[in-house]
């Protein structure tokens, strides 16, 4: 009896501790360098005062305002102290919370602000926000650049929302807000010398970005009945700069040059190669008035934004207008420039010289590498890691924003989500991202300043929708940017994340709720005895149950605990269960441990270099592609697809299947049809089946079409699949399934 009782007490204690642990400092995100939870709480009540060293008064005021307390000039009267500790690392802090008082120590203001936001985050995790659990924390960031980007051109968002975005950033220790203020669908900043930028180029004729594109992409003017858009006045922008700075955040404005500038050329067409509006997206570099126009604009930008870095865009500039422009060609010749990339680089170098003369630094998207980097430019690497590696090897600083940071991608099964630009980036994949490219040498790694989440808003017409795409994934980016690599751990992050839903709810954030959808991964078992099936859920500690015979899973079906192996064809049905019932839709997956796995493939036409996936191993590796063609399992074709599988010997063939993907947005289409041919000798092929489809190329959804056929009395060694590419875009396929 005695034994049982003490056991029960222990269990209860464990329960109490684990409940308590749910809201203590151990739940902080980003995870601090060191953190000890301690017993007791600090009570916030009106007689508590905040004291700070003189230069940090603004931080003290912010903290006092958030806690509804007052600032005291005397240290003695205060029980929350912001103190200087010169020995602490840059941007680092020590936070001590005891029942008697709170001290935040730091060697610089950034550190003091970080400590303050750790305190505010801890408070925001409490059921009773006047009781802060005691803790002792020492902390400093891994990276000096921790950014969130927001595109306000595709859709305009009000100052109140920008402040909310900054509030959330600060709570998660981001220190840079990259404000994408200009792009073809709308200019968003008051510029006195060129008033049409805000009066006209900030207002388009149609609200929805896609409707606008469909209707000729025209601009209207402020006040017109149909006008959709907006801009930030100088007063607005300065207020954002001030608001962010008080929260430890630098605002980097982006002014897109020389591409993505259709809106500017719509209202100031004299800076376009043809001199006509609505024709080009690129500034005419050969026009001697273009540079003064741009530096005039930048001068006004510099007067608003004190940030050392100024982002000049530089991405995705087309070269055709320059190729056909006498002025650009004359300049190219005069300056002995090899091609249009060098022409672009010529302009960017002049912009860098201008910014340098004003004490600022240029940052641009990785295309600024093409044609030669300006001497001191910093690169924002977005097209994978390649740009980062080149730049760092050349001694340039880099900010990492590759696909793993693109929060405009789908975060769950696209068929369950509002329309997005594409991709597939669940939070676990965001978290798995490591910002320092593995190939960099020790002395090159220091050039990786940090990482940033990007939010392009083509498909985010409302602030609610921006929040939905940003959260909770931005929280994973925050930890990637702050926390030391060795301290990162996904299960631990996921456990801590559970406490942060309260914070997001209290801040009225329309965050994406973890879905019951299960991602299924299939790969041959190590001994190739079958397919190993992995089921991935973003629900915390899910109860997953499954069947492999196509029957509906119930609460008594097999419980998923680790990957399992199935043979041949298996119709897998799985679901997360809660209180005995399935959550959401049942996930169905057809596993295929088929007979072509490991067989040789002969490529009669070759894949595109842009999407080589696993090259010649892709189509018979037994691994299926996911929801995105950039997962290195989808082989991309710009040509007709024509591939032969060599089964090794003549044998009966009962079934052949191949899947293609369609995603109209980025120009991915199905083939016209799929034809299957067979041969015993590899040279004489007999047509076996021609499989048509009726999927419209206009369908905007991401969709997958499996072309499958049963074959009777067919013997072959070689199976050839021909799929014509008739739409000129990409075709993607992942596996040739043969039984
Ligand atoms: C970009 O996504 N075009 C930088």
XYZ file of C-alpha atoms and ligand atoms in Angstrom:
743
model
C 0.000 0.000 0.000
C 2.695 2.357 1.134
C 4.523 1.641 -2.067
C 1.515 2.383 -4.218
C 0.809 5.634 -2.482
C 4.309 7.040 -2.914
C 4.149 5.915 -6.530
C 0.914 7.853 -6.953
C 2.422 10.928 -5.330
C 5.374 10.693 -7.657
C 3.107 10.401 -10.666
C 1.107 13.397 -9.471
C 4.228 15.401 -8.902
C 5.455 14.535 -12.350
C 2.115 15.656 -13.736
C 2.248 18.956 -11.842
C 5.816 19.518 -12.973
C 5.024 18.739 -16.561
C 2.024 21.050 -16.477
C 4.129 23.761 -14.913
C 6.828 23.156 -17.498
C 4.275 23.983 -20.181
C 4.448 27.679 -19.387
C 7.891 28.123 -17.903
C 11.004 29.494 -19.506
C 11.722 26.049 -21.001
C 8.991 26.842 -23.542
C 10.708 29.898 -24.988
C 11.224 30.198 -28.742
C 13.885 30.763 -29.964
C 15.498 28.371 -27.503
C 18.005 30.310 -25.365
C 21.647 29.322 -24.965
C 21.025 28.401 -21.324
C 17.868 28.450 -19.301
C 17.040 27.240 -15.809
C 13.503 27.307 -14.559
C 13.241 28.158 -10.876
C 10.483 27.883 -8.316
C 8.200 30.779 -7.592
C 6.828 33.679 -9.563
C 7.391 37.398 -9.834
C 4.111 39.228 -9.356
C 3.436 42.251 -11.530
C 1.343 44.861 -9.765
C 0.989 48.617 -10.053
C 3.614 49.420 -7.430
C 6.318 47.737 -9.520
C 8.652 50.198 -11.267
C 11.024 49.789 -14.175
C 14.520 51.269 -14.148
C 17.014 51.457 -17.016
C 20.407 52.952 -17.679
C 19.945 56.390 -19.236
C 20.651 55.416 -22.846
C 18.137 52.588 -22.619
C 15.253 54.714 -21.444
C 13.297 53.959 -24.617
C 13.469 50.224 -23.813
C 12.365 50.897 -20.243
C 9.441 52.932 -21.529
C 8.457 50.153 -23.918
C 8.585 47.556 -21.156
C 6.683 49.777 -18.749
C 4.060 50.457 -21.403
C 3.621 46.735 -22.161
C 3.366 45.870 -18.474
C 1.268 48.966 -17.635
C 3.856 50.119 -15.101
C 5.819 53.301 -14.640
C 9.475 54.088 -15.170
C 11.498 55.109 -12.160
C 14.580 57.340 -12.229
C 15.915 55.680 -9.115
C 17.327 52.210 -9.120
C 16.386 51.679 -5.472
C 12.643 52.040 -6.045
C 12.490 49.679 -9.011
C 12.184 45.925 -9.049
C 12.604 45.499 -12.825
C 16.078 46.636 -13.849
C 17.707 47.013 -17.264
C 21.420 47.071 -16.458
C 24.708 47.308 -18.288
C 27.058 44.339 -18.136
C 29.945 45.035 -20.498
C 31.208 41.435 -20.315
C 28.108 39.985 -22.011
C 28.299 39.118 -25.739
C 26.985 41.504 -28.412
C 23.187 41.371 -28.662
C 23.171 38.884 -25.777
C 21.542 39.251 -22.374
C 21.146 37.682 -18.975
C 17.650 37.570 -17.544
C 17.045 36.733 -13.910
C 13.544 36.459 -12.582
C 13.119 35.931 -8.837
C 10.095 36.553 -6.607
C 11.829 39.779 -5.464
C 12.660 41.265 -8.828
C 13.749 41.006 -12.435
C 17.075 42.038 -13.913
C 17.956 42.181 -17.567
C 21.675 42.671 -18.137
C 23.287 43.356 -21.488
C 26.354 44.982 -22.963
C 24.435 46.793 -25.690
C 20.946 48.068 -26.381
C 20.135 45.200 -28.767
C 20.846 42.737 -25.960
C 18.731 44.698 -23.541
C 15.827 44.650 -26.013
C 16.248 40.915 -26.587
C 16.098 40.301 -22.838
C 13.027 42.477 -22.604
C 11.236 40.511 -25.309
C 12.171 37.210 -23.686
C 10.443 38.531 -20.591
C 7.432 39.680 -22.605
C 7.221 36.351 -24.425
C 7.392 34.449 -21.156
C 4.595 36.618 -19.850
C 2.537 36.053 -22.995
C 2.727 32.291 -22.393
C 1.104 32.575 -18.942
C -2.521 31.916 -18.158
C -2.166 34.661 -15.539
C -0.057 37.281 -17.223
C 0.659 39.058 -13.933
C 2.708 36.115 -12.688
C 6.049 35.547 -14.369
C 7.637 32.185 -13.502
C 11.126 32.468 -12.067
C 14.070 31.601 -14.252
C 17.687 32.313 -14.958
C 18.566 32.736 -18.637
C 21.762 33.525 -20.538
C 21.411 34.025 -24.235
C 22.884 35.421 -27.432
C 22.102 34.978 -31.130
C 23.746 32.644 -33.626
C 23.253 35.058 -36.547
C 23.384 38.852 -36.669
C 20.719 39.059 -39.425
C 17.317 37.627 -38.528
C 14.747 38.825 -40.983
C 11.159 38.747 -42.063
C 10.193 40.161 -45.431
C 6.787 41.433 -46.503
C 5.650 42.193 -50.039
C 3.225 45.122 -49.852
C 3.146 45.619 -53.620
C 1.016 42.642 -54.711
C -1.326 43.677 -51.940
C -1.195 46.770 -49.765
C -1.501 46.433 -45.996
C -2.186 49.278 -43.562
C 0.265 50.746 -41.049
C -1.673 49.130 -38.188
C -0.937 45.706 -39.641
C 2.726 46.493 -40.264
C 2.967 47.350 -36.567
C 1.338 44.060 -35.604
C 3.797 42.229 -37.860
C 6.666 44.060 -36.136
C 5.232 43.254 -32.688
C 5.230 39.563 -33.566
C 8.708 39.755 -35.062
C 10.041 41.374 -31.899
C 8.541 38.695 -29.661
C 10.538 36.128 -31.635
C 13.760 38.189 -31.766
C 13.825 39.037 -35.439
C 15.909 42.174 -35.929
C 15.309 43.048 -39.594
C 12.119 43.918 -41.452
C 12.698 43.739 -45.200
C 9.931 45.921 -46.598
C 9.319 45.098 -50.278
C 7.827 48.491 -51.104
C 7.871 48.515 -54.874
C 7.106 45.990 -57.593
C 5.161 45.841 -60.820
C 1.673 45.565 -59.223
C 2.054 48.775 -57.198
C 4.415 51.420 -55.833
C 3.926 51.996 -52.092
C 5.970 54.979 -50.923
C 5.450 58.716 -51.188
C 8.208 60.307 -53.293
C 7.825 64.083 -53.507
C 9.818 64.623 -56.660
C 7.827 61.995 -58.589
C 4.264 62.273 -57.280
C 2.708 59.984 -59.901
C 4.383 57.019 -58.199
C 1.934 57.280 -55.324
C -0.936 59.106 -57.032
C -1.224 56.573 -59.878
C 1.231 53.670 -59.702
C 0.000 52.831 -56.208
C -3.550 52.226 -57.461
C -4.524 49.558 -59.922
C -7.783 48.969 -61.702
C -8.571 45.591 -60.131
C -8.246 44.323 -56.589
C -7.292 40.737 -57.078
C -3.822 40.531 -58.457
C -4.837 37.791 -60.899
C -7.929 39.718 -62.100
C -5.713 42.730 -62.653
C -3.289 40.615 -64.707
C -6.185 39.233 -66.763
C -7.505 42.732 -67.472
C -4.445 44.274 -69.031
C -2.609 45.284 -65.813
C -3.519 48.971 -65.875
C -3.132 51.641 -63.198
C -5.891 53.949 -62.068
C -5.523 56.924 -59.754
C -6.058 57.711 -56.129
C -9.702 58.521 -55.516
C -11.065 56.850 -58.652
C -14.019 54.596 -57.949
C -12.285 51.405 -59.045
C -8.844 52.267 -57.631
C -7.351 49.544 -55.474
C -4.131 49.926 -53.534
C -2.487 52.497 -51.348
C 0.862 53.823 -50.276
C 2.721 54.850 -47.161
C 3.202 58.567 -46.684
C 6.594 59.688 -45.436
C 5.018 60.203 -42.031
C 3.704 56.615 -42.077
C 7.040 55.169 -43.132
C 8.973 57.157 -40.531
C 6.542 56.005 -37.875
C 7.188 52.385 -38.889
C 10.933 53.008 -38.723
C 10.582 54.486 -35.221
C 8.218 51.784 -34.012
C 10.500 49.034 -35.293
C 13.675 50.635 -33.915
C 12.211 50.817 -30.434
C 11.684 47.057 -30.723
C 15.212 46.362 -31.903
C 14.235 45.998 -35.551
C 15.891 47.701 -38.513
C 13.689 48.388 -41.529
C 15.407 47.721 -44.844
C 13.413 49.263 -47.679
C 13.497 47.558 -51.051
C 13.235 49.648 -54.207
C 13.225 47.256 -57.169
C 15.784 48.075 -59.864
C 16.094 47.456 -62.798
C 13.339 44.814 -63.265
C 9.927 44.403 -61.579
C 9.395 48.089 -62.359
C 6.396 47.991 -64.681
C 4.444 50.288 -62.343
C 7.102 53.012 -62.467
C 7.307 52.834 -66.254
C 3.518 53.019 -66.493
C 3.612 56.539 -65.045
C 7.115 57.675 -66.056
C 7.440 55.880 -69.428
C 10.381 58.059 -70.483
C 12.604 55.705 -68.430
C 11.533 52.658 -70.428
C 13.452 51.572 -73.544
C 10.551 52.346 -75.897
C 9.395 55.434 -74.021
C 5.901 53.901 -73.903
C 3.952 52.772 -70.824
C 2.792 49.205 -70.167
C 5.449 47.613 -72.344
C 8.409 46.748 -70.190
C 9.331 45.841 -66.627
C 12.938 47.084 -66.861
C 14.416 50.563 -66.709
C 16.306 51.730 -69.789
C 19.900 51.630 -68.613
C 21.178 53.413 -71.732
C 19.074 56.503 -71.052
C 21.400 58.987 -69.286
C 18.417 60.318 -67.288
C 17.649 56.961 -65.685
C 20.421 56.985 -63.081
C 19.611 60.524 -61.840
C 15.922 59.530 -61.670
C 16.794 56.507 -59.537
C 19.222 58.349 -57.273
C 16.652 61.134 -56.769
C 14.200 58.510 -55.567
C 16.835 56.803 -53.437
C 17.786 60.136 -51.858
C 14.229 60.505 -50.572
C 14.286 56.870 -49.448
C 17.525 57.429 -47.502
C 15.971 60.397 -45.734
C 13.207 58.140 -44.406
C 15.165 54.984 -43.638
C 18.327 55.198 -41.509
C 19.155 51.532 -42.212
C 22.721 50.935 -43.344
C 21.463 48.412 -45.894
C 19.322 49.541 -48.809
C 17.830 46.751 -50.950
C 17.820 47.527 -54.663
C 16.108 44.337 -55.859
C 17.984 43.152 -58.928
C 16.020 39.911 -59.422
C 14.421 38.526 -62.565
C 15.210 41.435 -64.885
C 14.463 40.501 -68.492
C 17.073 41.449 -71.067
C 14.973 41.645 -74.246
C 14.107 45.347 -73.981
C 17.814 46.202 -73.576
C 18.751 43.948 -76.498
C 16.399 45.885 -78.773
C 17.215 49.358 -77.473
C 19.691 51.568 -79.384
C 20.535 53.547 -76.221
C 21.303 50.417 -74.182
C 23.304 48.892 -77.017
C 25.292 52.112 -77.467
C 26.131 52.183 -73.746
C 27.103 48.527 -73.841
C 29.494 49.255 -76.683
C 30.855 52.417 -75.133
C 31.607 50.696 -71.816
C 32.818 47.524 -73.495
C 30.251 45.363 -71.693
C 30.118 41.727 -72.811
C 26.379 41.193 -72.496
C 23.154 42.449 -70.934
C 24.075 40.964 -67.538
C 27.123 43.211 -67.521
C 24.848 46.073 -68.545
C 22.669 45.418 -65.487
C 25.786 45.074 -63.349
C 27.032 48.436 -64.700
C 23.905 50.111 -63.328
C 24.006 48.250 -60.010
C 27.644 49.255 -59.514
C 26.705 52.900 -59.996
C 23.920 52.531 -57.484
C 26.372 50.997 -55.047
C 28.771 53.903 -55.509
C 25.891 56.300 -54.861
C 24.811 54.467 -51.692
C 28.400 54.273 -50.482
C 28.826 58.008 -50.939
C 25.903 58.410 -48.530
C 27.373 55.998 -46.005
C 25.037 53.136 -46.917
C 25.461 49.574 -48.168
C 23.820 47.858 -51.121
C 22.027 44.529 -50.778
C 20.310 42.777 -53.680
C 18.852 39.446 -54.822
C 21.411 36.939 -56.060
C 21.082 37.923 -59.740
C 23.346 40.866 -58.916
C 26.164 38.303 -59.086
C 25.584 37.900 -62.840
C 27.729 40.315 -64.761
C 29.946 40.950 -61.738
C 29.183 41.922 -58.138
C 29.769 45.499 -57.016
C 32.801 45.544 -54.691
C 31.004 45.686 -51.320
C 27.561 44.360 -52.165
C 25.718 41.922 -49.914
C 23.752 39.167 -51.622
C 20.332 37.852 -50.694
C 20.441 34.270 -51.908
C 16.977 33.108 -52.983
C 17.556 30.685 -55.873
C 18.835 27.904 -53.635
C 22.338 28.107 -52.187
C 24.346 28.594 -55.375
C 24.382 32.398 -55.209
C 25.342 32.307 -51.553
C 28.244 29.983 -52.195
C 29.609 32.064 -55.086
C 29.256 35.296 -53.139
C 30.783 33.969 -49.905
C 33.685 32.448 -51.824
C 34.276 35.876 -53.365
C 34.306 37.384 -49.866
C 30.836 38.956 -49.972
C 28.307 38.819 -47.155
C 25.115 36.856 -47.726
C 21.619 36.571 -46.291
C 19.997 33.177 -46.871
C 16.428 33.163 -48.202
C 16.131 30.019 -50.351
C 12.921 28.039 -50.991
C 12.917 26.700 -47.422
C 12.154 30.252 -46.256
C 9.434 31.046 -48.819
C 6.306 31.232 -46.704
C 4.085 31.724 -49.758
C 4.366 27.953 -50.381
C 1.673 25.521 -49.263
C 2.059 24.367 -45.669
C -0.179 21.320 -45.975
C -1.830 19.199 -48.672
C -2.634 21.808 -51.369
C -6.069 20.309 -52.004
C -7.043 21.334 -48.451
C -5.558 24.845 -48.596
C -6.446 28.240 -50.034
C -4.801 28.796 -53.416
C -1.087 29.550 -53.046
C 1.724 30.095 -55.463
C 2.858 26.454 -55.211
C 5.566 24.491 -53.452
C 5.177 22.455 -50.292
C 6.773 23.723 -47.128
C 5.341 22.279 -43.921
C 6.765 23.709 -40.709
C 8.986 20.680 -40.114
C 10.758 21.361 -43.408
C 11.180 25.046 -42.525
C 12.707 24.020 -39.218
C 15.067 21.527 -40.848
C 16.718 24.275 -42.884
C 20.372 24.969 -42.033
C 21.447 28.437 -43.225
C 25.172 27.783 -43.636
C 25.817 25.893 -46.899
C 27.732 22.699 -46.094
C 30.355 23.276 -48.793
C 31.616 26.564 -47.348
C 35.062 26.538 -45.789
C 35.547 27.728 -42.227
C 36.759 31.212 -43.283
C 33.822 31.601 -45.708
C 31.101 30.734 -43.181
C 31.404 34.106 -41.461
C 29.942 35.706 -44.588
C 26.573 34.079 -43.901
C 24.974 36.881 -41.903
C 21.745 35.034 -41.258
C 18.413 34.061 -42.707
C 15.013 35.534 -43.460
C 11.438 34.397 -44.109
C 9.958 35.813 -47.313
C 6.268 36.584 -47.763
C 5.275 37.317 -51.337
C 1.617 38.217 -51.331
C 0.284 37.444 -54.817
C -2.239 35.083 -53.212
C -2.645 36.887 -49.872
C -5.240 39.598 -50.389
C -5.906 40.204 -46.691
C -3.946 40.648 -43.488
C -5.711 37.537 -42.145
C -4.257 35.594 -45.011
C -0.756 36.987 -44.461
C -0.973 35.844 -40.837
C -2.193 32.434 -41.948
C 0.804 31.919 -44.214
C 3.351 33.450 -41.825
C 2.398 31.692 -38.600
C 3.463 29.428 -37.119
C 6.178 28.884 -39.756
C 7.877 32.227 -39.017
C 8.449 30.932 -35.488
C 10.540 28.094 -36.918
C 12.551 30.631 -38.933
C 13.097 32.649 -35.761
C 14.715 29.643 -34.123
C 16.813 28.876 -37.229
C 18.105 32.438 -37.090
C 18.758 32.728 -33.353
C 19.424 29.367 -31.767
C 22.777 27.608 -31.947
C 22.720 24.733 -34.418
C 23.537 22.074 -31.795
C 20.647 23.212 -29.584
C 18.043 22.732 -32.320
C 15.809 19.689 -32.194
C 12.436 19.349 -33.946
C 10.535 17.248 -31.366
C 11.672 19.687 -28.676
C 10.648 22.659 -30.845
C 7.280 21.052 -31.536
C 6.733 20.520 -27.820
C 7.549 24.184 -27.085
C 5.400 25.359 -29.977
C 2.323 23.951 -28.204
C 2.661 26.711 -25.603
C 2.815 29.423 -28.267
C -0.690 28.908 -29.623
C -1.941 30.785 -26.558
C 0.324 33.694 -27.437
C -0.870 33.710 -31.059
C -4.497 33.531 -29.933
C -4.042 36.412 -27.503
C -2.368 38.495 -30.183
C -5.356 37.719 -32.416
C -3.197 36.078 -35.075
C -5.057 34.075 -37.704
C -2.421 31.372 -37.656
C -2.596 28.127 -39.604
C -3.899 25.406 -37.282
C -1.985 22.122 -37.459
C -3.911 19.888 -39.821
C -4.783 16.231 -39.426
C -3.442 15.541 -42.894
C -0.779 12.831 -43.010
C 2.147 13.094 -45.353
C 3.094 9.647 -46.655
C 6.648 8.838 -47.657
C 7.478 5.679 -49.526
C 10.948 4.296 -50.238
C 12.264 0.763 -50.768
C 13.167 -0.938 -47.465
C 16.959 -1.245 -47.012
C 16.845 -4.942 -48.107
C 14.312 -4.075 -50.860
C 11.878 -6.586 -49.333
C 9.084 -4.069 -49.831
C 8.286 -0.379 -49.493
C 8.970 1.318 -46.182
C 6.100 3.660 -45.371
C 6.555 6.694 -43.140
C 3.547 8.681 -41.930
C 4.230 12.271 -40.912
C 1.813 14.391 -38.905
C 2.213 17.930 -37.646
C -0.117 17.199 -34.715
C 1.797 16.944 -31.470
C 2.135 13.332 -30.263
C -0.575 12.084 -32.629
C -2.409 8.792 -32.305
C -2.135 7.560 -35.900
C -3.919 4.366 -36.927
C -3.780 2.713 -40.310
C -4.738 -0.201 -42.510
C -2.949 -1.566 -45.568
C -5.870 -3.359 -47.257
C -7.980 -0.371 -48.197
C -10.330 -0.717 -45.264
C -11.325 2.324 -43.226
C -9.123 2.672 -40.146
C -10.802 2.608 -36.761
C -9.640 3.334 -33.241
C -8.645 -0.322 -32.953
C -6.602 -0.463 -36.177
C -2.831 -0.840 -36.008
C -1.222 2.125 -34.238
C 1.585 3.782 -36.151
C 4.752 4.021 -34.092
C 7.478 3.740 -36.711
C 7.878 3.177 -40.460
C 6.422 -0.148 -41.620
C 7.018 -2.262 -44.727
C 4.413 -3.325 -47.301
C 4.814 -5.611 -50.313
C 3.611 -5.086 -53.875
C 0.512 -2.925 -54.058
C -0.866 -1.769 -50.746
C -3.834 0.504 -50.313
C -2.932 2.429 -47.179
C -5.642 4.254 -45.243
C -4.557 6.239 -42.214
C -5.842 8.869 -39.859
C -5.014 10.736 -36.690
C -7.463 9.710 -33.962
C -8.606 11.760 -31.030
C -11.032 10.399 -28.440
C -11.662 7.370 -30.635
C -12.678 9.260 -33.778
C -10.665 10.256 -36.849
C -9.651 13.906 -37.120
C -10.327 15.346 -40.546
C -10.225 13.346 -43.749
C -8.756 9.840 -43.983
C -5.445 9.849 -45.875
C -5.362 7.315 -48.734
C -2.154 6.260 -50.382
C -1.404 3.627 -52.982
C 1.993 2.127 -52.185
C 3.754 0.358 -55.026
C 6.699 -1.865 -54.435
C 6.724 -2.602 -58.143
C 8.876 -4.676 -60.468
C 10.759 -1.852 -62.203
C 12.412 -0.655 -58.982
C 16.164 -0.609 -59.485
C 15.855 -1.362 -63.214
C 17.870 0.578 -65.764
C 16.217 3.446 -67.642
C 17.244 4.598 -71.112
C 16.651 8.280 -71.777
C 15.670 8.773 -75.424
C 15.113 12.437 -74.539
C 16.801 14.193 -71.641
C 15.408 16.011 -68.637
C 15.928 19.752 -68.148
C 19.091 20.725 -66.297
C 16.954 22.867 -64.004
C 15.121 19.838 -62.558
C 17.420 16.812 -62.695
C 15.932 15.212 -59.539
C 17.889 11.938 -59.053
C 18.807 11.941 -62.777
C 18.726 8.445 -64.358
C 17.714 6.911 -61.025
C 14.624 9.054 -60.531
C 12.009 7.024 -62.358
C 12.739 3.567 -60.962
C 13.919 4.376 -57.418
C 10.628 3.434 -55.751
C 10.383 6.919 -54.204
C 7.395 9.060 -55.106
C 7.395 12.818 -55.473
C 5.609 15.004 -52.942
C 3.468 18.086 -53.568
C 6.310 20.107 -55.019
C 8.416 19.656 -58.126
C 11.427 21.013 -56.283
C 11.705 18.040 -53.898
C 14.273 16.289 -56.131
C 11.941 13.401 -56.914
C 10.149 15.045 -59.848
C 12.107 14.975 -63.097
C 11.439 18.087 -65.205
C 11.001 18.068 -68.981
C 10.845 21.004 -71.360
C 10.968 18.587 -74.323
C 8.865 15.586 -75.193
C 9.289 12.816 -72.659
C 10.594 9.545 -74.135
C 12.047 6.975 -71.735
C 12.538 3.206 -71.902
C 12.747 0.889 -68.894
C 14.847 -2.247 -69.328
C 13.264 -4.990 -67.198
C 16.383 -7.191 -67.706
C 14.624 -10.090 -69.460
C 11.523 -10.750 -71.526
C 8.650 -11.223 -69.096
C 4.892 -10.881 -68.814
C 3.853 -7.254 -68.204
C 0.469 -6.740 -66.555
C 0.406 -3.102 -65.719
C 2.219 0.172 -66.413
C 1.554 3.521 -64.740
C 3.136 6.952 -64.734
C 2.035 10.161 -62.997
C 2.447 13.733 -64.254
C 1.816 16.928 -62.340
C -0.023 20.069 -63.450
C 0.353 23.498 -61.868
C -0.661 26.256 -64.214
C 0.780 29.172 -62.167
C 4.463 28.375 -62.716
C 3.740 26.835 -66.164
C 3.672 23.102 -65.397
C 1.352 21.070 -67.633
C 0.345 17.517 -68.420
C 1.532 15.882 -71.646
C -0.880 15.746 -74.576
C -1.199 11.996 -73.929
C 0.892 9.068 -72.753
C 1.751 6.254 -75.144
C 3.131 2.947 -73.891
C 5.139 0.698 -76.193
C 6.782 -2.680 -75.607
C 9.728 -4.501 -77.147
C 11.570 -7.764 -76.655
C 14.824 -6.611 -78.318
C 14.956 -2.907 -77.582
C 14.712 -1.839 -81.216
C 11.331 -3.002 -82.506
C 8.636 -1.418 -80.359
C 4.963 -2.329 -80.541
C 2.430 0.275 -79.402
C 0.529 -1.169 -76.429
C -1.745 1.621 -75.189
C -2.376 5.296 -75.792
C -3.782 7.033 -72.719
C -5.623 10.322 -73.196
C -6.854 12.757 -70.566
C -9.407 15.537 -70.299
C -7.744 17.813 -67.765
C -7.984 21.466 -68.802
C -4.677 23.347 -68.900
C -6.625 26.283 -67.436
C -7.319 24.459 -64.181
C -5.448 26.620 -61.619
C -5.170 23.848 -59.003
C -2.124 21.752 -58.349
C -3.170 18.345 -59.658
C -1.699 14.936 -60.325
C -2.806 12.685 -63.168
C -1.875 9.023 -63.158
C -1.845 7.409 -66.592
C -2.301 3.714 -65.862
C -3.233 0.734 -67.958
C -3.704 -2.985 -67.487
C -2.163 -5.140 -70.226
C -3.214 -8.613 -71.261
C -1.032 -11.307 -72.764
C 1.866 -8.879 -73.091
C 5.481 -9.918 -72.904
C 8.363 -7.480 -73.107
C 11.807 -6.709 -71.820
C 11.705 -3.015 -72.763
C 8.839 -0.686 -71.894
C 8.933 2.695 -73.568
C 6.842 5.672 -72.519
C 6.318 8.611 -74.846
C 4.576 11.753 -73.587
C 4.510 14.803 -75.890
C 5.044 18.222 -74.366
C 2.633 20.442 -76.296
C 2.248 23.442 -74.012
C 5.838 24.645 -74.010
C 6.124 24.691 -70.221
C 7.510 22.061 -67.891
C 6.254 18.509 -67.481
C 7.149 16.670 -64.271
C 7.020 12.952 -63.542
C 8.364 10.929 -60.610
C 8.163 7.161 -61.197
C 7.428 4.509 -63.811
C 5.440 1.792 -62.081
C 5.497 -1.661 -63.670
C 3.869 -4.927 -62.585
C 12.239 36.622 -55.791
O 11.592 35.739 -55.202
N 11.946 36.971 -57.032
C 13.375 37.277 -55.153
